[in-house]
Short mmCIF file of C-alpha atoms and ligand atoms in Angstrom, two decimals:
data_model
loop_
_atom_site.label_atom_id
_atom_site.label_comp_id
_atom_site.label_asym_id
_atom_site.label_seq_id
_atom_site.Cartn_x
_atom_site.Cartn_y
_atom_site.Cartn_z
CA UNK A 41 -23.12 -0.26 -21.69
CA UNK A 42 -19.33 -0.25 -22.38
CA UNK A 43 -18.16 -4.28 -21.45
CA UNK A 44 -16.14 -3.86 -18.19
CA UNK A 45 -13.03 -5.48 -19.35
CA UNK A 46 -12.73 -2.66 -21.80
CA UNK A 47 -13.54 -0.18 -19.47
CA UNK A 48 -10.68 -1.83 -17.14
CA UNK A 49 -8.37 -2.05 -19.87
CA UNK A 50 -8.85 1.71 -20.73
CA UNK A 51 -8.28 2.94 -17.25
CA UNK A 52 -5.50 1.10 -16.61
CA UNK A 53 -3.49 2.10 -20.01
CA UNK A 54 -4.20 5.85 -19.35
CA UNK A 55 -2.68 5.07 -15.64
CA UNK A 56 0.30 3.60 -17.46
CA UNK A 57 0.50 6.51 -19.53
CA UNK A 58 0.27 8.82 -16.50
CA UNK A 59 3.10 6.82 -14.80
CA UNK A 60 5.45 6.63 -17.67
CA UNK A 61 5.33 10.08 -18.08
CA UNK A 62 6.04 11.41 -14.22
CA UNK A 63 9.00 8.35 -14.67
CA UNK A 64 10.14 10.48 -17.97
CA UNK A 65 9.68 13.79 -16.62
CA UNK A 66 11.67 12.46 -13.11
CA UNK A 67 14.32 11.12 -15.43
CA UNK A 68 13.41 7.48 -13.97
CA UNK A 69 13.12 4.55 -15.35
CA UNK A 70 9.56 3.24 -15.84
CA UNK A 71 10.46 -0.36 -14.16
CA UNK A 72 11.67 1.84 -10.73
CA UNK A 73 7.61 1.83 -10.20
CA UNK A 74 5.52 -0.25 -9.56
CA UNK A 75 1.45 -0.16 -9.67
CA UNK A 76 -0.40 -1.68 -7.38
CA UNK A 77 -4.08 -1.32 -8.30
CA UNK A 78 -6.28 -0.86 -4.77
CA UNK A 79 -8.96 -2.76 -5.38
CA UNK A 80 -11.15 -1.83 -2.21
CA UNK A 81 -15.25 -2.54 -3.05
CA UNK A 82 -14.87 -4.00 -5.87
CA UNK A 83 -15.78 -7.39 -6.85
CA UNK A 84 -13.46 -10.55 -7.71
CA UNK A 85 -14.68 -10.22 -11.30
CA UNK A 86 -12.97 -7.30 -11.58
CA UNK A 87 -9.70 -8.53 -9.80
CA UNK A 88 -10.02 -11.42 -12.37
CA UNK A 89 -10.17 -9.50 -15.03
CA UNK A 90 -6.87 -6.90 -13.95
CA UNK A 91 -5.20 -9.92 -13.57
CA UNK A 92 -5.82 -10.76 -17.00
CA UNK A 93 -4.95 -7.48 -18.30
CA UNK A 94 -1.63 -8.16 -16.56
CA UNK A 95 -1.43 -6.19 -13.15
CA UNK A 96 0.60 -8.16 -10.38
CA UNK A 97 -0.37 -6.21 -7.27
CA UNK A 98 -3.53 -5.93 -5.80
CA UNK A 99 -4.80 -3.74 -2.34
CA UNK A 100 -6.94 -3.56 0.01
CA UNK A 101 -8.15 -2.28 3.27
CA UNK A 102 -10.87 -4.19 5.25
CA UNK A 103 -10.52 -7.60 6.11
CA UNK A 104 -13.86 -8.47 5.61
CA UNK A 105 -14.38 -7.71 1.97
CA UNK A 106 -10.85 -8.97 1.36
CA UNK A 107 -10.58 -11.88 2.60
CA UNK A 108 -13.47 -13.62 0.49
CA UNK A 109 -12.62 -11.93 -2.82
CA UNK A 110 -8.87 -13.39 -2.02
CA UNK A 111 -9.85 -16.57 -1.70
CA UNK A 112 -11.75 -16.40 -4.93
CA UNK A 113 -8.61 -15.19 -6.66
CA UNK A 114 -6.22 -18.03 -4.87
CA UNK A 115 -5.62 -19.32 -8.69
CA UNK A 116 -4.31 -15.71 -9.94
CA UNK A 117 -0.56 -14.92 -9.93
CA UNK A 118 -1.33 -11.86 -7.52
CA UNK A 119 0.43 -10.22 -4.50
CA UNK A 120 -1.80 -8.64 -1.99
CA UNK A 121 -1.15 -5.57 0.13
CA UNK A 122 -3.23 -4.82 2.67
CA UNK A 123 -3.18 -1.02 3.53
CA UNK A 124 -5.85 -0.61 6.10
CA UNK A 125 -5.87 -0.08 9.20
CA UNK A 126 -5.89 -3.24 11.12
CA UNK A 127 -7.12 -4.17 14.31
CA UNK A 128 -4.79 -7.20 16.25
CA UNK A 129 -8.14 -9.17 15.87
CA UNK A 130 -8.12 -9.49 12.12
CA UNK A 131 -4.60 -10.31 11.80
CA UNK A 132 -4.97 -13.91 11.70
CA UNK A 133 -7.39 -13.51 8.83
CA UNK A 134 -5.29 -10.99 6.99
CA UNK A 135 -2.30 -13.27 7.70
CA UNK A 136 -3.99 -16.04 5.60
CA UNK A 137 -3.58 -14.02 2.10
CA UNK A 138 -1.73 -10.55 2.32
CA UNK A 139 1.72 -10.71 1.16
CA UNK A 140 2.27 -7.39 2.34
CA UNK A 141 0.92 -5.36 5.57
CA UNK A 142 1.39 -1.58 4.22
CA UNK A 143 -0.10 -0.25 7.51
CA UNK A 144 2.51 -1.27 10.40
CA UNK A 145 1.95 1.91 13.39
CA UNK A 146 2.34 -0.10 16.62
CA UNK A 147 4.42 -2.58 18.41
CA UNK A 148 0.94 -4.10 19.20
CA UNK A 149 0.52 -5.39 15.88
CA UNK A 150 3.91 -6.14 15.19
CA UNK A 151 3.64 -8.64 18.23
CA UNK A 152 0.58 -9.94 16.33
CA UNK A 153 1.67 -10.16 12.98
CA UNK A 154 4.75 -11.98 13.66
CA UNK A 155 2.74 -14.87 15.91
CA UNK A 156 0.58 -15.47 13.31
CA UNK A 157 2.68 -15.39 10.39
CA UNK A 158 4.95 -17.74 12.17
CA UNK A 159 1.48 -20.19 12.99
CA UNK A 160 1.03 -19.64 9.37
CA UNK A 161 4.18 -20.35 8.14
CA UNK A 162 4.24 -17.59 6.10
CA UNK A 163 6.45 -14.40 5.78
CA UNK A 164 4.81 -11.13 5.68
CA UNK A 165 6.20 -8.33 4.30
CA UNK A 166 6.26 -5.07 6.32
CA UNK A 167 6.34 -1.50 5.56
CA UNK A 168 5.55 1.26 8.28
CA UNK A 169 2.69 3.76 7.87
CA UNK A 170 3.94 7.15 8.47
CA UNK A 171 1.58 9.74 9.41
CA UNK A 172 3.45 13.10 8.51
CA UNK A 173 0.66 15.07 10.04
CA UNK A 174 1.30 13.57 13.68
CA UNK A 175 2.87 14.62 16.69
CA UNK A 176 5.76 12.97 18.58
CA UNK A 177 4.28 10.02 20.53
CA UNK A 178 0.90 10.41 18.23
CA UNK A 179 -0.82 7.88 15.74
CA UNK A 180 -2.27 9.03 12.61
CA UNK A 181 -5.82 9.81 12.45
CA UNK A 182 -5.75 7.62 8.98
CA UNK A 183 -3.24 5.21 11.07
CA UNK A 184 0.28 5.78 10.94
CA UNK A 185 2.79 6.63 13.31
CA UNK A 186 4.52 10.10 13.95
CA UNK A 187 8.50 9.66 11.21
CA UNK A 188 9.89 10.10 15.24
CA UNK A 189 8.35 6.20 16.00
CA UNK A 190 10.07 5.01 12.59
CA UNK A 191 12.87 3.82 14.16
CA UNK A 192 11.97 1.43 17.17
CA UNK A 193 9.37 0.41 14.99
CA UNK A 194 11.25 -0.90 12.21
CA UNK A 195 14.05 -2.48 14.17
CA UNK A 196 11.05 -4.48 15.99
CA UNK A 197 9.61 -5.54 12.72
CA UNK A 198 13.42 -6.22 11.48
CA UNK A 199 13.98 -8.44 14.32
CA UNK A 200 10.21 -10.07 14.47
CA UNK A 201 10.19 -14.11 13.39
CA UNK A 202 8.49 -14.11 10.32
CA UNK A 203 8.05 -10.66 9.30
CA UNK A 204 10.54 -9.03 6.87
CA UNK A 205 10.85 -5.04 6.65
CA UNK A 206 10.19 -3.46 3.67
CA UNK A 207 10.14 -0.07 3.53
CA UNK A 208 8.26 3.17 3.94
CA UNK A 209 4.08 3.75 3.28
CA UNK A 210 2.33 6.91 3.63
CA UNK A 211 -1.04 9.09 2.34
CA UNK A 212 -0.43 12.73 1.61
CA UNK A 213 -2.04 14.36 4.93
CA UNK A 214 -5.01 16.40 4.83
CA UNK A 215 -4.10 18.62 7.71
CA UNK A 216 -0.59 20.19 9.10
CA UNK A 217 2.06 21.64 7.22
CA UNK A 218 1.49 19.52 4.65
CA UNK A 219 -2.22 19.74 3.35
CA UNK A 220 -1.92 20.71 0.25
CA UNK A 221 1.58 19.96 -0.70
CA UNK A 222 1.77 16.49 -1.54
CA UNK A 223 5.01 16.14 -3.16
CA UNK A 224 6.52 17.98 -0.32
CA UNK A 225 5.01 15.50 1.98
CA UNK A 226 6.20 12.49 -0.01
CA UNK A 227 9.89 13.95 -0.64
CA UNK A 228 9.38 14.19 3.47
CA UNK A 229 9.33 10.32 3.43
CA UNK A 230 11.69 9.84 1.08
CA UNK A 231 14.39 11.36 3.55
CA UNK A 232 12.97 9.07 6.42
CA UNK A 233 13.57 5.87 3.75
CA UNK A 234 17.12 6.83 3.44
CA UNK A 235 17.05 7.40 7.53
CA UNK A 236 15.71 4.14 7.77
CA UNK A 237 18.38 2.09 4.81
CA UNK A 238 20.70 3.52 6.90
CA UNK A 239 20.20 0.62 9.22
CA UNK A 240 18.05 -1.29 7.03
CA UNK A 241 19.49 -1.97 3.78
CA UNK A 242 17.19 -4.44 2.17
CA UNK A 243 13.65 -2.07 3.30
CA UNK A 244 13.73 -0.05 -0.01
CA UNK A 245 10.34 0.02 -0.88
CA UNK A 246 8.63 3.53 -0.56
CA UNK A 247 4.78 3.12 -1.27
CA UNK A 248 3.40 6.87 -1.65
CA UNK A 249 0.69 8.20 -3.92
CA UNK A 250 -2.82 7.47 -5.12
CA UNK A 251 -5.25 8.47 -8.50
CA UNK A 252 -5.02 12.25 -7.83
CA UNK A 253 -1.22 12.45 -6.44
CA UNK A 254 0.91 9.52 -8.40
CA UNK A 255 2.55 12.28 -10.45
CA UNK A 256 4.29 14.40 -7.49
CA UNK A 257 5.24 10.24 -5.49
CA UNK A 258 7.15 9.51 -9.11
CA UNK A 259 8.58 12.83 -8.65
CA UNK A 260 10.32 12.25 -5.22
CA UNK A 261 10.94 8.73 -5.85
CA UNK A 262 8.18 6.43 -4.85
CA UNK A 263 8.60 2.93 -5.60
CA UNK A 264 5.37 1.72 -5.69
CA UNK A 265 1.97 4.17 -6.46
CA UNK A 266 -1.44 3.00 -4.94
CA UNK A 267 -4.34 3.53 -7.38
CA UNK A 268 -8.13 3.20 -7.13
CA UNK A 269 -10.45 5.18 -8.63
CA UNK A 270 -8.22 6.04 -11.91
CA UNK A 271 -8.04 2.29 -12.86
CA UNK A 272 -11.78 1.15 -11.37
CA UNK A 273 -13.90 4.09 -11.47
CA UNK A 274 -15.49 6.11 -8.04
CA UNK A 275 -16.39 4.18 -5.17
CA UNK A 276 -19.67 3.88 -4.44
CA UNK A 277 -19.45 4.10 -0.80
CA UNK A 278 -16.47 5.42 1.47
CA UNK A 279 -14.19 2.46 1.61
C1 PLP B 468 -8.14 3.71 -1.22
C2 PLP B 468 -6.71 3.84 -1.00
C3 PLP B 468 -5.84 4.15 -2.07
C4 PLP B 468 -6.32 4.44 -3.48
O1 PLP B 468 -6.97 5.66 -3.52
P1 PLP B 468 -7.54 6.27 -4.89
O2 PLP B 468 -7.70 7.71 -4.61
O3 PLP B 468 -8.85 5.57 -5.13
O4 PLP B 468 -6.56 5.97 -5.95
C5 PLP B 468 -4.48 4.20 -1.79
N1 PLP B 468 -3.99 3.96 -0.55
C6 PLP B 468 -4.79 3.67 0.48
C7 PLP B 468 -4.17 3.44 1.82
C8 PLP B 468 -6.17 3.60 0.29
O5 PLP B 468 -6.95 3.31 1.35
#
């Protein structure tokens, strides 16, 4: 059996490769992205061990696995994203060791965020979950709210104690007029992040793309890529 740090190692250098190519072929520069690795179901150990291969940012997206495995990594110089969706009851957990929320769809947990973060004495980074495959008025079925909520969501957020706006998150949807064409779907966001700079300078951060799309979110100028499976291997379970 290959030694998992090696196995890590490997991924993670052929993810590198993957991204400094879509940067060349974009005619970015390779430090415009940034990988976070989404560590979802796996253990600490192998958090550890990214962290001493070098990666900075770290995902996840339930509570209850997260939580623990971040409080066995308190000692590594990691920022956590959380990019699940996330009930108002969990948000006082979450609160305790996410840097960033990725998945901000409702005023609801805007409300909720903030209060704790203040409690906390923390400051929580923001971005809004777009779900390109929803109606006006509709969430997500992934989470996410419909690019027309955008707005009065991120001026709430903006104006929340505690929370600071960051940008733009979305998953390449499934269904609607964009299954299928991911880099049409995340060019779609980029034009909602320049909507959205318009009035928010500072939330530049556009978080797009996962193992099977990063290519096509370098393309139309994602900031940060979100990768799993390409840097840890298949997930055992749905997660
Ligand atoms: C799991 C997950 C990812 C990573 O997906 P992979 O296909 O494993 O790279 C990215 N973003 C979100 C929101 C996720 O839940």
């Amino acid at each position: 059996m290959t030694d998992r740090k090696d196995e890590l190692a490997a991924n993670l250098a052929k993810v590198e490769q993957r991204i400094a190519a879509a940067c060349a072929a974009a005619g970015r520069a390779r430090e415009e992205v940034t990988l976070i690795v989404v560590t979802k179901t796996y253990p600490a150990s192998d958090v550890r061990m990214l962290s001493e291969l070098g990666v900075r940012h770290v995902a996840e997206n339930k509570d209850q696995d997260a939580a623990p495995k971040a409080a066995e990594c308190s000692d590594l110089p990691l920022t956590w994203h959380f990019v699940g969706q996330l009930q108002t009851n969990k948000v006082r957990s979450v609160v305790g060791y996410a840097d960033l929320v990725q998945s901000v769809d409702r005023s609801k947990l805007v409300t909720a965020l903030s209060k704790e973060a203040v409690k906390a004495g923390r400051e929580v980074g923001c971005l809004i979950q777009v779900a390109l495959d929803a109606g006006s008025g509709e969430r997500g079925e992934r989470g996410g709210v419909a690019p027309g909520g955008i707005e009065e969501l991120a001026d709430l957020v903006a104006r929340a104690p505690g929370l600071r706006l960051d940008g733009l998150m979305t998953v390449a949807p499934l269904t609607g007029e964009y299954a299928g064409r991911e880099q049409a779907a995340f060019e779609r966001l980029m034009d909602l992040s320049t909507d959205l700079r318009r009035a928010h300078q500072a939330a530049n951060m556009v978080s797009a793309g996962m193992s099977a799309d990063l290519e096509q979110a370098v393309a139309a100028g994602a900031t940060h890529v979100r990768v799993g499976t390409a840097v840890l291997g298949v997930r055992p379970r749905l997660g």
